[in-house]
């Protein structure tokens, strides 16, 4: 909540800090999920995107190669074609709820 | 401009949260705080802390509280 042009405004915290010249300290968490899924990483990422799209209706999910993103949550699939994939799930502090939900979803999927 | 967290204070705050196995490695661009019992690394730099954490939500919550307690505030 800030006063701008003599009016009370509600603005995004990042926009606010940019405006007054403060570099915020960004806290990012990354966790790993191991997934038995032989084949190219891109194919694994496509499967994960389909799963996320079912569970996160209304959210914008983007995919580029083997990287998926939802808000600040980034999901990166790495691994050779014939091996277990490492799925790195990473999110900023502000998106803890979404990040931990997605991590939990992926962990339950591989169990 | 807000600076980096005070790493000595961070180690104390971690211990207060029950995470007392911290090993600190200082480098030119920041510090790495290793928590071997929790399979976790904190890479602390001036503008960002990246937590590589294999623990659950409770551990993340404790780490978040400890980091927040050491950040300079406006």
CSV table of C-alpha atoms in Angstrom, one decimal:
chain,number,residue,atom,x,y,z
A,1,UNK,CA,0.0,0.0,0.0
A,2,UNK,CA,1.6,3.3,-1.0
A,3,UNK,CA,0.8,7.0,-1.7
A,4,UNK,CA,1.3,7.8,-5.4
A,5,UNK,CA,0.2,11.0,-7.1
A,6,UNK,CA,-1.5,11.9,-3.8
A,7,UNK,CA,-3.7,8.8,-4.1
A,8,UNK,CA,-3.5,5.6,-2.0
A,9,UNK,CA,-2.6,2.7,-4.3
A,10,UNK,CA,-2.1,-1.0,-3.9
A,11,UNK,CA,0.9,-2.1,-5.9
A,12,UNK,CA,3.0,-5.2,-6.3
A,13,UNK,CA,5.9,-5.4,-3.8
A,14,UNK,CA,8.5,-5.9,-6.7
A,15,UNK,CA,7.1,-2.9,-8.5
A,16,UNK,CA,7.2,-0.8,-5.3
A,17,UNK,CA,10.9,-1.8,-4.6
A,18,UNK,CA,11.9,-0.9,-8.2
A,19,UNK,CA,10.2,2.4,-7.9
A,20,UNK,CA,12.0,3.4,-4.7
A,21,UNK,CA,15.3,1.9,-5.8
A,22,UNK,CA,15.6,-1.0,-3.3
A,23,UNK,CA,17.2,-4.3,-4.4
A,24,UNK,CA,15.2,-6.9,-2.6
A,25,UNK,CA,17.0,-10.0,-1.3
A,26,UNK,CA,15.5,-12.9,-3.3
A,27,UNK,CA,15.1,-16.3,-1.5
A,28,UNK,CA,14.8,-19.2,-3.9
A,29,UNK,CA,14.3,-22.9,-2.9
A,30,UNK,CA,15.2,-25.8,-5.2
A,31,UNK,CA,14.4,-29.5,-4.5
A,32,UNK,CA,15.0,-32.6,-6.6
A,33,UNK,CA,12.7,-35.4,-7.5
A,34,UNK,CA,14.0,-38.6,-9.3
A,35,UNK,CA,11.7,-40.1,-11.8
A,36,UNK,CA,12.1,-43.4,-13.7
A,37,UNK,CA,11.1,-42.4,-17.2
A,38,UNK,CA,13.3,-43.6,-20.0
A,39,UNK,CA,13.2,-41.5,-23.1
A,40,UNK,CA,14.1,-37.9,-24.0
A,41,UNK,CA,13.9,-35.3,-21.2
A,42,UNK,CA,11.6,-33.2,-23.4
A,43,UNK,CA,9.0,-36.1,-23.5
A,44,UNK,CA,9.1,-36.4,-19.7
A,45,UNK,CA,8.6,-32.6,-19.4
A,46,UNK,CA,5.6,-32.8,-21.7
A,47,UNK,CA,4.0,-35.6,-19.5
A,48,UNK,CA,4.6,-33.4,-16.4
A,49,UNK,CA,3.1,-30.4,-18.1
A,50,UNK,CA,-0.1,-32.4,-18.9
A,51,UNK,CA,-0.3,-33.5,-15.3
A,52,UNK,CA,0.2,-30.0,-14.0
A,53,UNK,CA,-2.4,-28.6,-16.5
A,54,UNK,CA,-5.0,-31.0,-15.1
A,55,UNK,CA,-4.2,-30.1,-11.5
A,56,UNK,CA,-3.6,-26.4,-11.9
A,57,UNK,CA,-6.7,-25.3,-13.9
A,58,UNK,CA,-6.7,-21.6,-14.6
A,59,UNK,CA,-2.9,-21.1,-14.2
A,60,UNK,CA,-0.7,-20.2,-17.1
A,61,UNK,CA,1.8,-23.0,-17.6
A,62,UNK,CA,4.6,-22.5,-20.2
A,63,UNK,CA,7.0,-25.1,-21.5
A,64,UNK,CA,10.3,-24.6,-23.5
A,65,UNK,CA,12.3,-27.7,-24.3
A,66,UNK,CA,12.6,-29.6,-20.9
A,67,UNK,CA,11.7,-26.5,-18.8
A,68,UNK,CA,8.3,-25.8,-17.4
A,69,UNK,CA,7.3,-22.6,-15.6
A,70,UNK,CA,4.2,-21.6,-13.6
A,71,UNK,CA,4.6,-18.1,-12.0
A,72,UNK,CA,8.0,-18.1,-10.3
A,73,UNK,CA,8.0,-22.0,-10.1
A,74,UNK,CA,10.5,-23.5,-12.6
A,75,UNK,CA,10.6,-27.2,-13.3
A,76,UNK,CA,13.6,-28.5,-15.2
A,77,UNK,CA,14.0,-32.1,-16.4
A,78,UNK,CA,17.5,-33.4,-16.8
A,79,UNK,CA,18.9,-36.9,-17.7
A,80,UNK,CA,20.1,-39.1,-20.5
A,81,UNK,CA,17.5,-40.8,-22.8
A,82,UNK,CA,17.8,-44.2,-21.2
A,83,UNK,CA,18.1,-43.2,-17.6
A,84,UNK,CA,16.3,-41.9,-14.5
A,85,UNK,CA,15.5,-38.2,-14.8
A,86,UNK,CA,16.3,-35.6,-12.3
A,87,UNK,CA,13.4,-33.1,-12.0
A,88,UNK,CA,14.6,-29.8,-10.3
A,89,UNK,CA,11.7,-27.9,-8.8
A,90,UNK,CA,12.6,-24.3,-7.9
A,91,UNK,CA,10.5,-21.4,-6.6
A,92,UNK,CA,10.9,-18.0,-4.9
A,93,UNK,CA,9.9,-17.5,-1.3
A,94,UNK,CA,6.7,-15.6,-2.3
A,95,UNK,CA,5.4,-18.7,-4.2
A,96,UNK,CA,6.0,-21.2,-1.4
A,97,UNK,CA,2.4,-22.4,-1.5
A,98,UNK,CA,2.5,-23.1,-5.2
A,99,UNK,CA,6.0,-24.4,-5.2
A,100,UNK,CA,5.5,-26.8,-2.4
A,101,UNK,CA,2.2,-28.0,-3.9
A,102,UNK,CA,3.9,-28.8,-7.2
A,103,UNK,CA,6.8,-30.5,-5.5
A,104,UNK,CA,4.4,-32.6,-3.5
A,105,UNK,CA,2.5,-33.5,-6.6
A,106,UNK,CA,5.6,-34.6,-8.4
A,107,UNK,CA,6.8,-36.6,-5.3
A,108,UNK,CA,3.5,-38.4,-5.1
A,109,UNK,CA,3.6,-39.1,-8.8
A,110,UNK,CA,6.9,-41.0,-8.6
A,111,UNK,CA,6.2,-43.0,-5.5
B,1,UNK,CA,20.1,-0.8,-1.0
B,2,UNK,CA,19.6,-3.8,1.3
B,3,UNK,CA,22.7,-5.9,1.8
B,4,UNK,CA,23.2,-9.6,2.3
B,5,UNK,CA,22.2,-11.6,5.4
B,6,UNK,CA,24.8,-11.7,8.2
B,7,UNK,CA,26.1,-15.2,7.9
B,8,UNK,CA,27.3,-15.5,11.5
B,9,UNK,CA,23.8,-14.4,12.6
B,10,UNK,CA,22.3,-16.9,10.2
B,11,UNK,CA,24.2,-19.8,11.7
B,12,UNK,CA,23.0,-18.7,15.2
B,13,UNK,CA,19.4,-18.4,13.9
B,14,UNK,CA,19.6,-21.9,12.3
B,15,UNK,CA,20.8,-23.3,15.6
B,16,UNK,CA,17.9,-21.6,17.3
B,17,UNK,CA,15.6,-23.4,14.8
B,18,UNK,CA,17.2,-26.7,15.7
B,19,UNK,CA,19.4,-26.9,12.6
B,20,UNK,CA,22.7,-26.9,14.3
B,21,UNK,CA,25.0,-28.7,12.0
B,22,UNK,CA,26.0,-25.7,9.8
B,23,UNK,CA,29.4,-25.6,8.1
B,24,UNK,CA,30.3,-22.3,6.4
B,25,UNK,CA,32.6,-21.9,3.4
B,26,UNK,CA,33.3,-18.3,2.6
B,27,UNK,CA,34.0,-17.3,-1.1
B,28,UNK,CA,34.6,-14.2,-3.1
B,29,UNK,CA,31.0,-13.8,-4.0
B,30,UNK,CA,29.3,-14.9,-0.8
B,31,UNK,CA,29.0,-18.0,1.4
B,32,UNK,CA,27.9,-21.5,1.2
B,33,UNK,CA,26.3,-22.9,4.3
B,34,UNK,CA,26.2,-26.7,4.3
B,35,UNK,CA,23.7,-28.6,6.5
B,36,UNK,CA,24.8,-32.2,5.9
B,37,UNK,CA,22.3,-33.8,8.3
B,38,UNK,CA,19.5,-32.1,6.4
B,39,UNK,CA,21.0,-32.7,2.9
B,40,UNK,CA,20.7,-28.9,2.3
B,41,UNK,CA,22.9,-26.1,1.0
B,42,UNK,CA,22.3,-22.4,1.3
B,43,UNK,CA,24.2,-20.3,-1.3
B,44,UNK,CA,24.1,-16.8,0.3
B,45,UNK,CA,25.0,-13.9,-2.0
B,46,UNK,CA,24.4,-10.1,-1.7
B,47,UNK,CA,21.1,-10.0,-3.5
B,48,UNK,CA,19.9,-13.6,-3.3
B,49,UNK,CA,19.9,-16.7,-1.2
B,50,UNK,CA,19.4,-20.0,-3.1
B,51,UNK,CA,18.5,-22.9,-0.9
B,52,UNK,CA,19.0,-26.4,-2.3
B,53,UNK,CA,16.9,-28.3,0.1
B,54,UNK,CA,15.9,-32.0,0.1
B,55,UNK,CA,13.9,-31.7,3.3
B,56,UNK,CA,10.2,-31.1,3.7
B,57,UNK,CA,8.0,-28.1,4.3
B,58,UNK,CA,8.8,-27.9,8.0
B,59,UNK,CA,12.5,-27.6,7.3
B,60,UNK,CA,11.9,-24.9,4.6
B,61,UNK,CA,9.8,-23.0,7.1
B,62,UNK,CA,12.6,-23.1,9.6
B,63,UNK,CA,15.2,-22.0,7.0
B,64,UNK,CA,12.9,-19.2,5.8
B,65,UNK,CA,12.5,-17.9,9.4
B,66,UNK,CA,16.2,-18.0,10.0
B,67,UNK,CA,17.1,-16.2,6.8
B,68,UNK,CA,14.4,-13.5,7.3
B,69,UNK,CA,15.7,-12.9,10.8
B,70,UNK,CA,19.2,-12.0,9.4
B,71,UNK,CA,18.2,-9.8,6.5
B,72,UNK,CA,18.7,-6.1,6.9
B,73,UNK,CA,15.4,-4.3,6.9
B,74,UNK,CA,14.4,-0.8,5.7
